[in-house]
């Protein structure tokens, strides 16, 4: 169930990218409000988040209860210039990482799904819960991207 949820919104995200990239592609960089991210920025954020989650999942498989390892998404957006980098690169990275991570997760034995990481707010959480958190994060940003395409915040 967790594995299915992990993959659920990726096709929808690709469809949002296609919609925003239609025509002259101007919707990719459209900000529905001054403080709102564009579809391109959302894609870059999700790609970097997937990189972070990829490392977490691997550490959980190898180490006993590794620390969560927080990262500052806003700092990444600024330092890595989400606003000027090609959105297609972010989508390619995200889709590739998600594909590899799905294969990794599918290979886990039942007891490996119970391995934990130490989350700063929730305490020890297992692989299944991490995968649920990733799915929830993706889902929220897919909705945010869809709203950016139609001009809503």
JSON list of C-alpha atoms in Angstrom, two decimals:
[
{"chain": "A", "resi": 1, "resn": "UNK", "atom": "CA", "xyz": [0.00, 0.00, 0.00]},
{"chain": "A", "resi": 2, "resn": "UNK", "atom": "CA", "xyz": [2.79, 2.45, 0.89]},
{"chain": "A", "resi": 3, "resn": "UNK", "atom": "CA", "xyz": [4.62, 1.61, -2.29]},
{"chain": "A", "resi": 4, "resn": "UNK", "atom": "CA", "xyz": [1.54, 2.31, -4.43]},
{"chain": "A", "resi": 5, "resn": "UNK", "atom": "CA", "xyz": [1.02, 5.67, -2.69]},
{"chain": "A", "resi": 6, "resn": "UNK", "atom": "CA", "xyz": [4.67, 6.54, -3.33]},
{"chain": "A", "resi": 7, "resn": "UNK", "atom": "CA", "xyz": [4.09, 6.31, -7.09]},
{"chain": "A", "resi": 8, "resn": "UNK", "atom": "CA", "xyz": [0.53, 7.64, -7.25]},
{"chain": "A", "resi": 9, "resn": "UNK", "atom": "CA", "xyz": [1.06, 11.29, -8.11]},
{"chain": "A", "resi": 10, "resn": "UNK", "atom": "CA", "xyz": [4.09, 11.10, -10.37]},
{"chain": "A", "resi": 11, "resn": "UNK", "atom": "CA", "xyz": [2.06, 10.66, -13.56]},
{"chain": "A", "resi": 12, "resn": "UNK", "atom": "CA", "xyz": [-0.11, 13.59, -12.55]},
{"chain": "A", "resi": 13, "resn": "UNK", "atom": "CA", "xyz": [2.98, 15.71, -11.94]},
{"chain": "A", "resi": 14, "resn": "UNK", "atom": "CA", "xyz": [4.26, 14.86, -15.43]},
{"chain": "A", "resi": 15, "resn": "UNK", "atom": "CA", "xyz": [0.84, 15.86, -16.82]},
{"chain": "A", "resi": 16, "resn": "UNK", "atom": "CA", "xyz": [1.01, 19.21, -14.99]},
{"chain": "A", "resi": 17, "resn": "UNK", "atom": "CA", "xyz": [4.46, 19.77, -16.49]},
{"chain": "A", "resi": 18, "resn": "UNK", "atom": "CA", "xyz": [3.09, 18.98, -19.97]},
{"chain": "A", "resi": 19, "resn": "UNK", "atom": "CA", "xyz": [0.20, 21.40, -19.46]},
{"chain": "A", "resi": 20, "resn": "UNK", "atom": "CA", "xyz": [2.50, 24.16, -18.23]},
{"chain": "A", "resi": 21, "resn": "UNK", "atom": "CA", "xyz": [4.97, 23.51, -21.05]},
{"chain": "A", "resi": 22, "resn": "UNK", "atom": "CA", "xyz": [2.32, 23.64, -23.79]},
{"chain": "A", "resi": 23, "resn": "UNK", "atom": "CA", "xyz": [2.60, 26.41, -26.31]},
{"chain": "A", "resi": 24, "resn": "UNK", "atom": "CA", "xyz": [5.44, 28.75, -25.44]},
{"chain": "A", "resi": 25, "resn": "UNK", "atom": "CA", "xyz": [5.99, 27.17, -22.02]},
{"chain": "A", "resi": 26, "resn": "UNK", "atom": "CA", "xyz": [5.39, 30.45, -20.22]},
{"chain": "A", "resi": 27, "resn": "UNK", "atom": "CA", "xyz": [3.21, 28.76, -17.61]},
{"chain": "A", "resi": 28, "resn": "UNK", "atom": "CA", "xyz": [6.24, 26.84, -16.32]},
{"chain": "A", "resi": 29, "resn": "UNK", "atom": "CA", "xyz": [7.65, 30.08, -14.92]},
{"chain": "A", "resi": 30, "resn": "UNK", "atom": "CA", "xyz": [4.35, 31.74, -14.01]},
{"chain": "A", "resi": 31, "resn": "UNK", "atom": "CA", "xyz": [3.99, 32.77, -10.36]},
{"chain": "A", "resi": 32, "resn": "UNK", "atom": "CA", "xyz": [0.31, 32.88, -9.37]},
{"chain": "A", "resi": 33, "resn": "UNK", "atom": "CA", "xyz": [1.26, 35.26, -6.53]},
{"chain": "A", "resi": 34, "resn": "UNK", "atom": "CA", "xyz": [4.39, 37.16, -5.53]},
{"chain": "A", "resi": 35, "resn": "UNK", "atom": "CA", "xyz": [5.29, 34.65, -2.82]},
{"chain": "A", "resi": 36, "resn": "UNK", "atom": "CA", "xyz": [4.19, 31.52, -4.73]},
{"chain": "A", "resi": 37, "resn": "UNK", "atom": "CA", "xyz": [6.47, 29.13, -6.55]},
{"chain": "A", "resi": 38, "resn": "UNK", "atom": "CA", "xyz": [6.13, 28.45, -10.26]},
{"chain": "A", "resi": 39, "resn": "UNK", "atom": "CA", "xyz": [5.68, 24.94, -11.66]},
{"chain": "A", "resi": 40, "resn": "UNK", "atom": "CA", "xyz": [9.39, 24.94, -12.57]},
{"chain": "A", "resi": 41, "resn": "UNK", "atom": "CA", "xyz": [10.40, 25.81, -9.00]},
{"chain": "A", "resi": 42, "resn": "UNK", "atom": "CA", "xyz": [8.08, 23.15, -7.60]},
{"chain": "A", "resi": 43, "resn": "UNK", "atom": "CA", "xyz": [9.66, 20.56, -9.89]},
{"chain": "A", "resi": 44, "resn": "UNK", "atom": "CA", "xyz": [13.16, 21.53, -8.74]},
{"chain": "A", "resi": 45, "resn": "UNK", "atom": "CA", "xyz": [12.06, 21.37, -5.11]},
{"chain": "A", "resi": 46, "resn": "UNK", "atom": "CA", "xyz": [10.57, 17.90, -5.60]},
{"chain": "A", "resi": 47, "resn": "UNK", "atom": "CA", "xyz": [13.71, 16.68, -7.38]},
{"chain": "A", "resi": 48, "resn": "UNK", "atom": "CA", "xyz": [15.92, 17.90, -4.53]},
{"chain": "A", "resi": 49, "resn": "UNK", "atom": "CA", "xyz": [13.50, 16.44, -1.98]},
{"chain": "A", "resi": 50, "resn": "UNK", "atom": "CA", "xyz": [13.69, 13.11, -3.78]},
{"chain": "A", "resi": 51, "resn": "UNK", "atom": "CA", "xyz": [17.49, 13.27, -3.59]},
{"chain": "A", "resi": 52, "resn": "UNK", "atom": "CA", "xyz": [17.21, 13.81, 0.17]},
{"chain": "A", "resi": 53, "resn": "UNK", "atom": "CA", "xyz": [14.69, 10.98, 0.55]},
{"chain": "A", "resi": 54, "resn": "UNK", "atom": "CA", "xyz": [16.83, 8.67, -1.57]},
{"chain": "A", "resi": 55, "resn": "UNK", "atom": "CA", "xyz": [19.70, 9.11, 0.86]},
{"chain": "A", "resi": 56, "resn": "UNK", "atom": "CA", "xyz": [17.40, 8.65, 3.87]},
{"chain": "A", "resi": 57, "resn": "UNK", "atom": "CA", "xyz": [15.96, 5.42, 2.49]},
{"chain": "A", "resi": 58, "resn": "UNK", "atom": "CA", "xyz": [19.41, 4.02, 1.79]},
{"chain": "A", "resi": 59, "resn": "UNK", "atom": "CA", "xyz": [20.74, 5.01, 5.21]},
{"chain": "A", "resi": 60, "resn": "UNK", "atom": "CA", "xyz": [17.73, 3.33, 6.81]},
{"chain": "A", "resi": 61, "resn": "UNK", "atom": "CA", "xyz": [18.52, 0.13, 4.96]},
{"chain": "A", "resi": 62, "resn": "UNK", "atom": "CA", "xyz": [22.18, 0.17, 5.97]},
{"chain": "A", "resi": 63, "resn": "UNK", "atom": "CA", "xyz": [22.34, 1.93, 9.37]},
{"chain": "A", "resi": 64, "resn": "UNK", "atom": "CA", "xyz": [20.44, 1.35, 12.59]},
{"chain": "A", "resi": 65, "resn": "UNK", "atom": "CA", "xyz": [18.05, 4.25, 13.28]},
{"chain": "A", "resi": 66, "resn": "UNK", "atom": "CA", "xyz": [20.03, 6.98, 11.46]},
{"chain": "A", "resi": 67, "resn": "UNK", "atom": "CA", "xyz": [19.16, 10.63, 12.13]},
{"chain": "A", "resi": 68, "resn": "UNK", "atom": "CA", "xyz": [16.62, 12.22, 9.77]},
{"chain": "A", "resi": 69, "resn": "UNK", "atom": "CA", "xyz": [19.01, 14.85, 8.42]},
{"chain": "A", "resi": 70, "resn": "UNK", "atom": "CA", "xyz": [16.94, 17.97, 7.80]},
{"chain": "A", "resi": 71, "resn": "UNK", "atom": "CA", "xyz": [17.44, 20.27, 4.85]},
{"chain": "A", "resi": 72, "resn": "UNK", "atom": "CA", "xyz": [16.30, 23.80, 4.12]},
{"chain": "A", "resi": 73, "resn": "UNK", "atom": "CA", "xyz": [14.18, 23.74, 0.95]},
{"chain": "A", "resi": 74, "resn": "UNK", "atom": "CA", "xyz": [14.06, 27.53, 0.67]},
{"chain": "A", "resi": 75, "resn": "UNK", "atom": "CA", "xyz": [17.85, 27.78, 0.93]},
{"chain": "A", "resi": 76, "resn": "UNK", "atom": "CA", "xyz": [18.19, 25.16, -1.81]},
{"chain": "A", "resi": 77, "resn": "UNK", "atom": "CA", "xyz": [15.77, 27.12, -4.01]},
{"chain": "A", "resi": 78, "resn": "UNK", "atom": "CA", "xyz": [17.85, 30.27, -3.66]},
{"chain": "A", "resi": 79, "resn": "UNK", "atom": "CA", "xyz": [21.33, 28.76, -3.82]},
{"chain": "A", "resi": 80, "resn": "UNK", "atom": "CA", "xyz": [20.52, 26.41, -6.68]},
{"chain": "A", "resi": 81, "resn": "UNK", "atom": "CA", "xyz": [18.62, 29.02, -8.71]},
{"chain": "A", "resi": 82, "resn": "UNK", "atom": "CA", "xyz": [15.35, 27.12, -9.13]},
{"chain": "A", "resi": 83, "resn": "UNK", "atom": "CA", "xyz": [13.96, 30.15, -10.93]},
{"chain": "A", "resi": 84, "resn": "UNK", "atom": "CA", "xyz": [16.37, 29.93, -13.89]},
{"chain": "A", "resi": 85, "resn": "UNK", "atom": "CA", "xyz": [17.19, 26.22, -14.29]},
{"chain": "A", "resi": 86, "resn": "UNK", "atom": "CA", "xyz": [15.32, 24.11, -16.87]},
{"chain": "A", "resi": 87, "resn": "UNK", "atom": "CA", "xyz": [12.24, 22.45, -15.39]},
{"chain": "A", "resi": 88, "resn": "UNK", "atom": "CA", "xyz": [12.65, 19.47, -17.72]},
{"chain": "A", "resi": 89, "resn": "UNK", "atom": "CA", "xyz": [15.94, 18.63, -16.01]},
{"chain": "A", "resi": 90, "resn": "UNK", "atom": "CA", "xyz": [14.23, 18.54, -12.62]},
{"chain": "A", "resi": 91, "resn": "UNK", "atom": "CA", "xyz": [11.41, 16.36, -13.92]},
{"chain": "A", "resi": 92, "resn": "UNK", "atom": "CA", "xyz": [13.89, 13.95, -15.50]},
{"chain": "A", "resi": 93, "resn": "UNK", "atom": "CA", "xyz": [15.86, 13.69, -12.25]},
{"chain": "A", "resi": 94, "resn": "UNK", "atom": "CA", "xyz": [12.72, 13.23, -10.18]},
{"chain": "A", "resi": 95, "resn": "UNK", "atom": "CA", "xyz": [11.28, 10.53, -12.44]},
{"chain": "A", "resi": 96, "resn": "UNK", "atom": "CA", "xyz": [14.60, 8.67, -12.55]},
{"chain": "A", "resi": 97, "resn": "UNK", "atom": "CA", "xyz": [15.12, 8.76, -8.80]},
{"chain": "A", "resi": 98, "resn": "UNK", "atom": "CA", "xyz": [11.54, 7.75, -8.10]},
{"chain": "A", "resi": 99, "resn": "UNK", "atom": "CA", "xyz": [11.85, 4.81, -10.51]},
{"chain": "A", "resi": 100, "resn": "UNK", "atom": "CA", "xyz": [15.06, 3.61, -8.83]},
{"chain": "A", "resi": 101, "resn": "UNK", "atom": "CA", "xyz": [13.58, 4.12, -5.36]},
{"chain": "A", "resi": 102, "resn": "UNK", "atom": "CA", "xyz": [10.45, 2.16, -6.24]},
{"chain": "A", "resi": 103, "resn": "UNK", "atom": "CA", "xyz": [12.68, -0.76, -7.27]},
{"chain": "A", "resi": 104, "resn": "UNK", "atom": "CA", "xyz": [14.67, -0.46, -4.06]},
{"chain": "A", "resi": 105, "resn": "UNK", "atom": "CA", "xyz": [11.52, -0.38, -1.93]},
{"chain": "A", "resi": 106, "resn": "UNK", "atom": "CA", "xyz": [9.98, -3.29, -3.84]},
{"chain": "A", "resi": 107, "resn": "UNK", "atom": "CA", "xyz": [13.05, -5.36, -3.00]},
{"chain": "A", "resi": 108, "resn": "UNK", "atom": "CA", "xyz": [12.68, -4.87, 0.77]},
{"chain": "A", "resi": 109, "resn": "UNK", "atom": "CA", "xyz": [11.70, -7.81, 2.92]},
{"chain": "A", "resi": 110, "resn": "UNK", "atom": "CA", "xyz": [8.91, -7.25, 5.45]},
{"chain": "A", "resi": 111, "resn": "UNK", "atom": "CA", "xyz": [11.34, -6.74, 8.33]},
{"chain": "A", "resi": 112, "resn": "UNK", "atom": "CA", "xyz": [13.26, -4.11, 6.35]},
{"chain": "A", "resi": 113, "resn": "UNK", "atom": "CA", "xyz": [10.06, -2.01, 6.09]},
{"chain": "A", "resi": 114, "resn": "UNK", "atom": "CA", "xyz": [10.16, -1.81, 9.88]},
{"chain": "A", "resi": 115, "resn": "UNK", "atom": "CA", "xyz": [13.64, -0.26, 10.01]},
{"chain": "A", "resi": 116, "resn": "UNK", "atom": "CA", "xyz": [13.57, 3.24, 11.47]},
{"chain": "A", "resi": 117, "resn": "UNK", "atom": "CA", "xyz": [15.03, 6.71, 11.28]},
{"chain": "A", "resi": 118, "resn": "UNK", "atom": "CA", "xyz": [14.98, 9.29, 14.04]},
{"chain": "A", "resi": 119, "resn": "UNK", "atom": "CA", "xyz": [12.64, 12.08, 12.91]},
{"chain": "A", "resi": 120, "resn": "UNK", "atom": "CA", "xyz": [13.14, 15.39, 14.77]},
{"chain": "A", "resi": 121, "resn": "UNK", "atom": "CA", "xyz": [9.40, 15.85, 15.44]},
{"chain": "A", "resi": 122, "resn": "UNK", "atom": "CA", "xyz": [7.93, 12.34, 15.35]},
{"chain": "A", "resi": 123, "resn": "UNK", "atom": "CA", "xyz": [10.73, 10.32, 16.94]},
{"chain": "A", "resi": 124, "resn": "UNK", "atom": "CA", "xyz": [11.46, 6.91, 15.40]},
{"chain": "A", "resi": 125, "resn": "UNK", "atom": "CA", "xyz": [9.51, 6.30, 12.19]},
{"chain": "A", "resi": 126, "resn": "UNK", "atom": "CA", "xyz": [9.76, 3.25, 9.94]},
{"chain": "A", "resi": 127, "resn": "UNK", "atom": "CA", "xyz": [10.31, 2.97, 6.19]},
{"chain": "A", "resi": 128, "resn": "UNK", "atom": "CA", "xyz": [6.57, 2.63, 5.56]},
{"chain": "A", "resi": 129, "resn": "UNK", "atom": "CA", "xyz": [5.89, 5.93, 7.35]},
{"chain": "A", "resi": 130, "resn": "UNK", "atom": "CA", "xyz": [8.74, 7.67, 5.50]},
{"chain": "A", "resi": 131, "resn": "UNK", "atom": "CA", "xyz": [7.25, 6.50, 2.21]},
{"chain": "A", "resi": 132, "resn": "UNK", "atom": "CA", "xyz": [3.84, 7.84, 3.31]},
{"chain": "A", "resi": 133, "resn": "UNK", "atom": "CA", "xyz": [5.40, 11.20, 4.18]},
{"chain": "A", "resi": 134, "resn": "UNK", "atom": "CA", "xyz": [7.07, 11.35, 0.76]},
{"chain": "A", "resi": 135, "resn": "UNK", "atom": "CA", "xyz": [3.76, 10.54, -0.95]},
{"chain": "A", "resi": 136, "resn": "UNK", "atom": "CA", "xyz": [1.93, 13.23, 1.06]},
{"chain": "A", "resi": 137, "resn": "UNK", "atom": "CA", "xyz": [4.65, 15.77, 0.21]},
{"chain": "A", "resi": 138, "resn": "UNK", "atom": "CA", "xyz": [4.45, 14.95, -3.49]},
{"chain": "A", "resi": 139, "resn": "UNK", "atom": "CA", "xyz": [0.66, 15.09, -3.49]},
{"chain": "A", "resi": 140, "resn": "UNK", "atom": "CA", "xyz": [0.62, 18.54, -1.86]},
{"chain": "A", "resi": 141, "resn": "UNK", "atom": "CA", "xyz": [3.10, 19.91, -4.40]},
{"chain": "A", "resi": 142, "resn": "UNK", "atom": "CA", "xyz": [1.24, 18.39, -7.36]},
{"chain": "A", "resi": 143, "resn": "UNK", "atom": "CA", "xyz": [-1.83, 20.31, -6.20]},
{"chain": "A", "resi": 144, "resn": "UNK", "atom": "CA", "xyz": [0.29, 23.44, -5.77]},
{"chain": "A", "resi": 145, "resn": "UNK", "atom": "CA", "xyz": [1.67, 23.02, -9.32]},
{"chain": "A", "resi": 146, "resn": "UNK", "atom": "CA", "xyz": [-1.80, 22.42, -10.77]},
{"chain": "A", "resi": 147, "resn": "UNK", "atom": "CA", "xyz": [-3.01, 25.60, -9.08]},
{"chain": "A", "resi": 148, "resn": "UNK", "atom": "CA", "xyz": [-0.04, 27.54, -10.46]},
{"chain": "A", "resi": 149, "resn": "UNK", "atom": "CA", "xyz": [-0.98, 26.44, -13.98]},
{"chain": "A", "resi": 150, "resn": "UNK", "atom": "CA", "xyz": [-4.53, 27.72, -13.60]},
{"chain": "A", "resi": 151, "resn": "UNK", "atom": "CA", "xyz": [-3.45, 30.89, -11.76]},
{"chain": "A", "resi": 152, "resn": "UNK", "atom": "CA", "xyz": [-4.58, 29.99, -8.24]},
{"chain": "A", "resi": 153, "resn": "UNK", "atom": "CA", "xyz": [-2.49, 30.19, -5.08]}
]
